[in-house]
Amino acid sequence: MNKVLFFAHLRDAVGEEFLKLDASGKSVGELKAELAAIYNLPKVDTVMTAINEEFAQDDEVIQDGDEIAFIPPVSGG
Amino acid sequence: MNFQISKEPIDIQSVIDKVVQRNAGAITTFIGTVRELTKGKKTLFLIYDAYEAMAVKKLEQIGKEIEERWEGSQVAITHRVGRLDITDIAVVIAVSTPHRADAYDANRYAIERIKEIVPIWKKEHWEDGEEWMGNQLETVAYPSGKPEESDLNE
């Protein structure tokens, strides 16, 4: 199983802080596209992804137990 | 504990104290505060949210980058989350170095990197609405779903 975290406007769109689902074997890009379609996520072309708290590329493959986070453009500071 | 996300108001002095060192000839402190007017639009208050575990790691990474780039430097950063009113402190960055020029440069580097890689978001609340803000540079929201030409040219 994988924990998938959402932040900022993505959290508003999904309506949850996180989802538990099985994404192992999928690439980051595949999971992003799947969830974008299901939840009609806005602005996904600007969204970065983290696996286990480190930025990951779209072609990286998700392992069982990985924590995934979708990271919209940041606005701290 | 030099890199922290805080739900409570930031004590500036405690951030500075973390970088006090005998070899320092300078400590620069950057204090980021909540501005009322952005391009003429009045902000009522902000909500900051963070992916806390990763945000701390990314702040630590910025600290390492600075220590590698500016010899003898020490860095401490605390970023606030939660509701902030106008004039409240959102972030405090303290950098100590042997010489003053490096302390200024390294501190500037820290805030620019925060705006690029640290997973923290702010939601602007105005009199007529609210929006998560969204580009790394500052305060551009993309209501159409992607940056407009005019955004890219700023």
CSV table of C-alpha atoms in Angstrom, one decimal:
chain,number,residue,atom,x,y,z
A,1,MET,CA,0.0,0.0,0.0
A,2,ASN,CA,1.0,3.6,-0.5
A,3,LYS,CA,0.1,6.8,1.2
A,4,VAL,CA,-0.5,9.6,-1.2
A,5,LEU,CA,-0.5,13.1,0.2
A,6,PHE,CA,-2.0,16.2,-1.3
A,7,PHE,CA,-1.4,19.8,-0.5
A,8,ALA,CA,-2.8,23.3,-1.2
A,9,HIS,CA,-5.3,23.4,-4.1
A,10,LEU,CA,-4.8,19.7,-4.7
A,11,ARG,CA,-6.1,18.9,-1.2
A,12,ASP,CA,-9.1,21.1,-1.8
A,13,ALA,CA,-9.8,19.2,-5.1
A,14,VAL,CA,-9.4,15.7,-3.7
A,15,GLY,CA,-11.2,16.6,-0.4
A,16,GLU,CA,-8.7,14.5,1.6
A,17,GLU,CA,-5.3,15.2,3.1
A,18,PHE,CA,-4.2,11.8,1.9
A,19,LEU,CA,-5.3,8.6,0.2
A,20,LYS,CA,-4.3,5.0,0.8
A,21,LEU,CA,-3.9,3.0,-2.4
A,22,ASP,CA,-1.7,0.5,-4.1
A,23,ALA,CA,0.5,2.3,-6.6
A,24,SER,CA,3.4,-0.1,-6.6
A,25,GLY,CA,4.8,-0.8,-10.1
A,26,LYS,CA,3.3,2.4,-11.5
A,27,SER,CA,5.5,5.4,-12.5
A,28,VAL,CA,5.0,8.7,-10.8
A,29,GLY,CA,3.7,10.1,-14.1
A,30,GLU,CA,1.2,7.3,-14.4
A,31,LEU,CA,-0.2,7.8,-10.9
A,32,LYS,CA,-0.3,11.5,-11.4
A,33,ALA,CA,-2.3,11.2,-14.6
A,34,GLU,CA,-4.6,8.6,-13.1
A,35,LEU,CA,-5.5,10.7,-10.0
A,36,ALA,CA,-5.7,13.9,-12.1
A,37,ALA,CA,-8.4,12.1,-14.2
A,38,ILE,CA,-10.4,10.7,-11.2
A,39,TYR,CA,-10.4,13.9,-9.2
A,40,ASN,CA,-10.3,16.4,-12.0
A,41,LEU,CA,-7.2,17.9,-10.5
A,42,PRO,CA,-6.3,21.4,-11.7
A,43,LYS,CA,-2.9,22.6,-12.9
A,44,VAL,CA,-1.2,19.2,-12.7
A,45,ASP,CA,1.4,20.2,-15.4
A,46,THR,CA,3.0,22.4,-12.7
A,47,VAL,CA,2.8,19.8,-9.9
A,48,MET,CA,6.0,18.1,-8.7
A,49,THR,CA,6.1,14.8,-6.9
A,50,ALA,CA,8.0,13.5,-4.0
A,51,ILE,CA,8.7,9.9,-3.0
A,52,ASN,CA,9.6,9.4,0.6
A,53,GLU,CA,10.2,13.2,1.1
A,54,GLU,CA,12.5,13.6,-1.9
A,55,PHE,CA,11.7,15.1,-5.3
A,56,ALA,CA,11.1,12.4,-7.9
A,57,GLN,CA,11.0,12.4,-11.7
A,58,ASP,CA,7.8,11.3,-13.6
A,59,ASP,CA,9.5,8.1,-14.8
A,60,GLU,CA,10.5,6.9,-11.4
A,61,VAL,CA,8.7,3.7,-10.4
A,62,ILE,CA,6.8,3.5,-7.1
A,63,GLN,CA,7.6,0.7,-4.7
A,64,ASP,CA,5.2,-0.8,-2.1
A,65,GLY,CA,5.3,1.3,1.1
A,66,ASP,CA,6.6,4.4,-0.6
A,67,GLU,CA,5.0,7.7,0.6
A,68,ILE,CA,4.0,9.8,-2.4
A,69,ALA,CA,3.3,13.5,-2.2
A,70,PHE,CA,2.1,15.8,-4.9
A,71,ILE,CA,3.7,19.1,-4.5
A,72,PRO,CA,2.2,22.1,-6.2
A,73,PRO,CA,4.4,25.1,-6.9
A,74,VAL,CA,5.6,26.3,-3.5
A,75,SER,CA,4.9,29.7,-2.1
A,76,GLY,CA,6.8,29.8,1.2
A,77,GLY,CA,9.0,32.6,2.4
B,1,MET,CA,17.3,21.7,15.4
B,2,ASN,CA,18.5,24.6,13.3
B,3,PHE,CA,15.8,24.0,10.8
B,4,GLN,CA,12.2,24.1,12.0
B,5,ILE,CA,8.6,24.5,11.0
B,6,SER,CA,6.7,26.3,13.8
B,7,LYS,CA,3.0,26.5,14.6
B,8,GLU,CA,3.8,29.2,17.2
B,9,PRO,CA,5.1,32.7,16.6
B,10,ILE,CA,8.8,32.7,15.9
B,11,ASP,CA,11.2,34.0,18.5
B,12,ILE,CA,13.7,35.9,16.4
B,13,GLN,CA,16.5,35.9,19.1
B,14,SER,CA,16.3,32.1,19.5
B,15,VAL,CA,17.0,31.7,15.8
B,16,ILE,CA,19.9,34.1,15.9
B,17,ASP,CA,21.4,32.3,19.0
B,18,LYS,CA,21.7,29.1,17.0
B,19,VAL,CA,24.3,30.6,14.7
B,20,VAL,CA,26.4,32.4,17.2
B,21,GLN,CA,30.0,31.2,16.8
B,22,ARG,CA,33.4,32.5,17.9
B,23,ASN,CA,34.7,32.7,14.3
B,24,ALA,CA,31.8,34.8,13.1
B,25,GLY,CA,32.4,38.5,12.2
B,26,ALA,CA,28.8,38.9,11.1
B,27,ILE,CA,25.3,37.6,11.6
B,28,THR,CA,22.6,38.6,9.1
B,29,THR,CA,19.0,38.1,9.9
B,30,PHE,CA,16.2,38.0,7.4
B,31,ILE,CA,12.6,38.4,8.7
B,32,GLY,CA,9.9,37.7,6.2
B,33,THR,CA,6.6,39.4,7.2
B,34,VAL,CA,3.0,39.4,5.9
B,35,ARG,CA,2.4,42.3,3.6
B,36,GLU,CA,-1.0,44.0,3.3
B,37,LEU,CA,-0.9,45.1,-0.3
B,38,THR,CA,0.2,43.1,-3.3
B,39,LYS,CA,-0.2,44.9,-6.6
B,40,GLY,CA,-2.9,47.1,-5.0
B,41,LYS,CA,-4.9,44.1,-3.7
B,42,LYS,CA,-5.5,44.0,0.0
B,43,THR,CA,-4.7,40.9,1.9
B,44,LEU,CA,-6.7,40.2,5.1
B,45,PHE,CA,-4.7,37.3,6.4
B,46,LEU,CA,-2.7,34.3,5.2
B,47,ILE,CA,-2.7,30.6,5.9
B,48,TYR,CA,0.6,28.8,5.5
B,49,ASP,CA,0.6,25.0,5.2
B,50,ALA,CA,3.7,22.7,4.9
B,51,TYR,CA,4.6,19.1,4.1
B,52,GLU,CA,6.4,19.4,7.4
B,53,ALA,CA,8.8,16.4,7.3
B,54,MET,CA,10.0,17.2,3.8
B,55,ALA,CA,10.1,20.9,4.5
B,56,VAL,CA,12.5,20.4,7.3
B,57,LYS,CA,14.7,18.2,5.1
B,58,LYS,CA,14.7,20.8,2.4
B,59,LEU,CA,15.6,23.5,4.9
B,60,GLU,CA,18.5,21.3,6.0
B,61,GLN,CA,19.5,20.9,2.4
B,62,ILE,CA,19.6,24.6,2.0
B,63,GLY,CA,21.8,24.9,5.1
B,64,LYS,CA,24.2,22.3,3.7
B,65,GLU,CA,24.4,24.1,0.4
B,66,ILE,CA,25.3,27.3,2.2
B,67,GLU,CA,27.9,25.7,4.4
B,68,GLU,CA,29.5,24.2,1.4
B,69,ARG,CA,29.4,27.4,-0.6
B,70,TRP,CA,30.4,29.9,2.1
B,71,GLU,CA,33.2,28.6,4.2
B,72,GLY,CA,32.7,28.9,8.0
B,73,SER,CA,29.0,29.7,7.7
B,74,GLN,CA,26.3,28.5,10.0
B,75,VAL,CA,22.6,28.7,9.2
B,76,ALA,CA,19.3,28.5,11.1
B,77,ILE,CA,15.9,28.9,9.6
B,78,THR,CA,12.4,28.7,11.1
B,79,HIS,CA,9.3,29.0,9.0
B,80,ARG,CA,5.9,29.6,10.5
B,81,VAL,CA,2.7,27.7,9.5
B,82,GLY,CA,-1.0,28.4,10.3
B,83,ARG,CA,-2.9,31.6,10.2
B,84,LEU,CA,-0.8,34.8,10.0
B,85,ASP,CA,-2.1,38.3,10.1
B,86,ILE,CA,-0.6,41.4,8.4
B,87,THR,CA,2.8,42.2,9.8
B,88,ASP,CA,3.2,38.8,11.4
B,89,ILE,CA,6.6,37.0,10.9
B,90,ALA,CA,6.5,34.1,8.4
B,91,VAL,CA,10.1,33.2,8.3
B,92,VAL,CA,13.4,34.0,10.1
B,93,ILE,CA,16.7,33.2,8.5
B,94,ALA,CA,20.0,33.7,10.5
B,95,VAL,CA,23.4,33.2,8.9
B,96,SER,CA,26.7,33.8,10.6
B,97,THR,CA,30.0,33.9,8.6
B,98,PRO,CA,33.6,35.1,9.3
B,99,HIS,CA,33.0,38.2,7.0
B,100,ARG,CA,30.0,40.4,6.4
B,101,ALA,CA,29.7,40.1,2.6
B,102,ASP,CA,29.2,36.4,2.8
B,103,ALA,CA,26.6,36.7,5.5
B,104,TYR,CA,24.5,38.9,3.3
B,105,ASP,CA,25.0,36.8,0.2
B,106,ALA,CA,24.3,33.5,1.9
B,107,ASN,CA,21.1,34.8,3.6
B,108,ARG,CA,19.8,36.0,0.3
B,109,TYR,CA,20.5,32.6,-1.2
B,110,ALA,CA,18.5,31.0,1.6
B,111,ILE,CA,15.3,32.9,1.0
B,112,GLU,CA,15.5,32.4,-2.8
B,113,ARG,CA,16.0,28.6,-2.3
B,114,ILE,CA,13.1,28.5,0.1
B,115,LYS,CA,10.9,29.9,-2.6
B,116,GLU,CA,12.1,27.2,-5.0
B,117,ILE,CA,12.3,23.9,-3.2
B,118,VAL,CA,10.7,23.9,0.3
B,119,PRO,CA,7.2,22.5,0.3
B,120,ILE,CA,5.3,25.3,2.0
B,121,TRP,CA,2.2,27.0,0.6
B,122,LYS,CA,0.3,30.1,1.4
B,123,LYS,CA,-3.3,30.8,0.9
B,124,GLU,CA,-4.2,34.4,0.4
B,125,HIS,CA,-7.5,35.6,1.9
B,126,TRP,CA,-8.8,38.8,0.4
B,127,GLU,CA,-12.1,40.7,1.0
B,128,ASP,CA,-13.5,39.0,-2.2
B,129,GLY,CA,-12.1,35.5,-2.0
B,130,GLU,CA,-9.2,33.2,-1.3
B,131,GLU,CA,-6.6,31.3,-3.3
B,132,TRP,CA,-3.6,29.1,-2.8
B,133,MET,CA,-0.7,31.0,-4.3
B,134,GLY,CA,1.3,29.2,-6.8
B,135,ASN,CA,4.6,29.9,-8.5
B,136,GLN,CA,8.1,29.7,-7.1
B,137,LEU,CA,8.7,33.4,-7.8
B,138,GLU,CA,5.9,34.9,-5.8
B,139,THR,CA,2.2,35.4,-5.5
B,140,VAL,CA,1.0,34.4,-9.0
B,141,ALA,CA,-2.1,32.3,-9.0
B,142,TYR,CA,-3.1,30.4,-12.2
B,143,PRO,CA,-6.9,30.5,-12.4
B,144,SER,CA,-6.9,29.2,-15.9
B,145,GLY,CA,-4.8,26.1,-15.0
B,146,LYS,CA,-1.5,27.2,-16.4
B,147,PRO,CA,0.8,30.3,-16.4
B,148,GLU,CA,-0.3,33.0,-18.8
B,149,GLU,CA,2.1,34.7,-21.1
B,150,SER,CA,2.0,37.8,-18.9
B,151,ASP,CA,2.9,35.7,-15.8
B,152,LEU,CA,5.9,34.3,-17.6
B,153,ASN,CA,7.2,37.7,-18.5
B,154,GLU,CA,7.2,39.1,-15.0
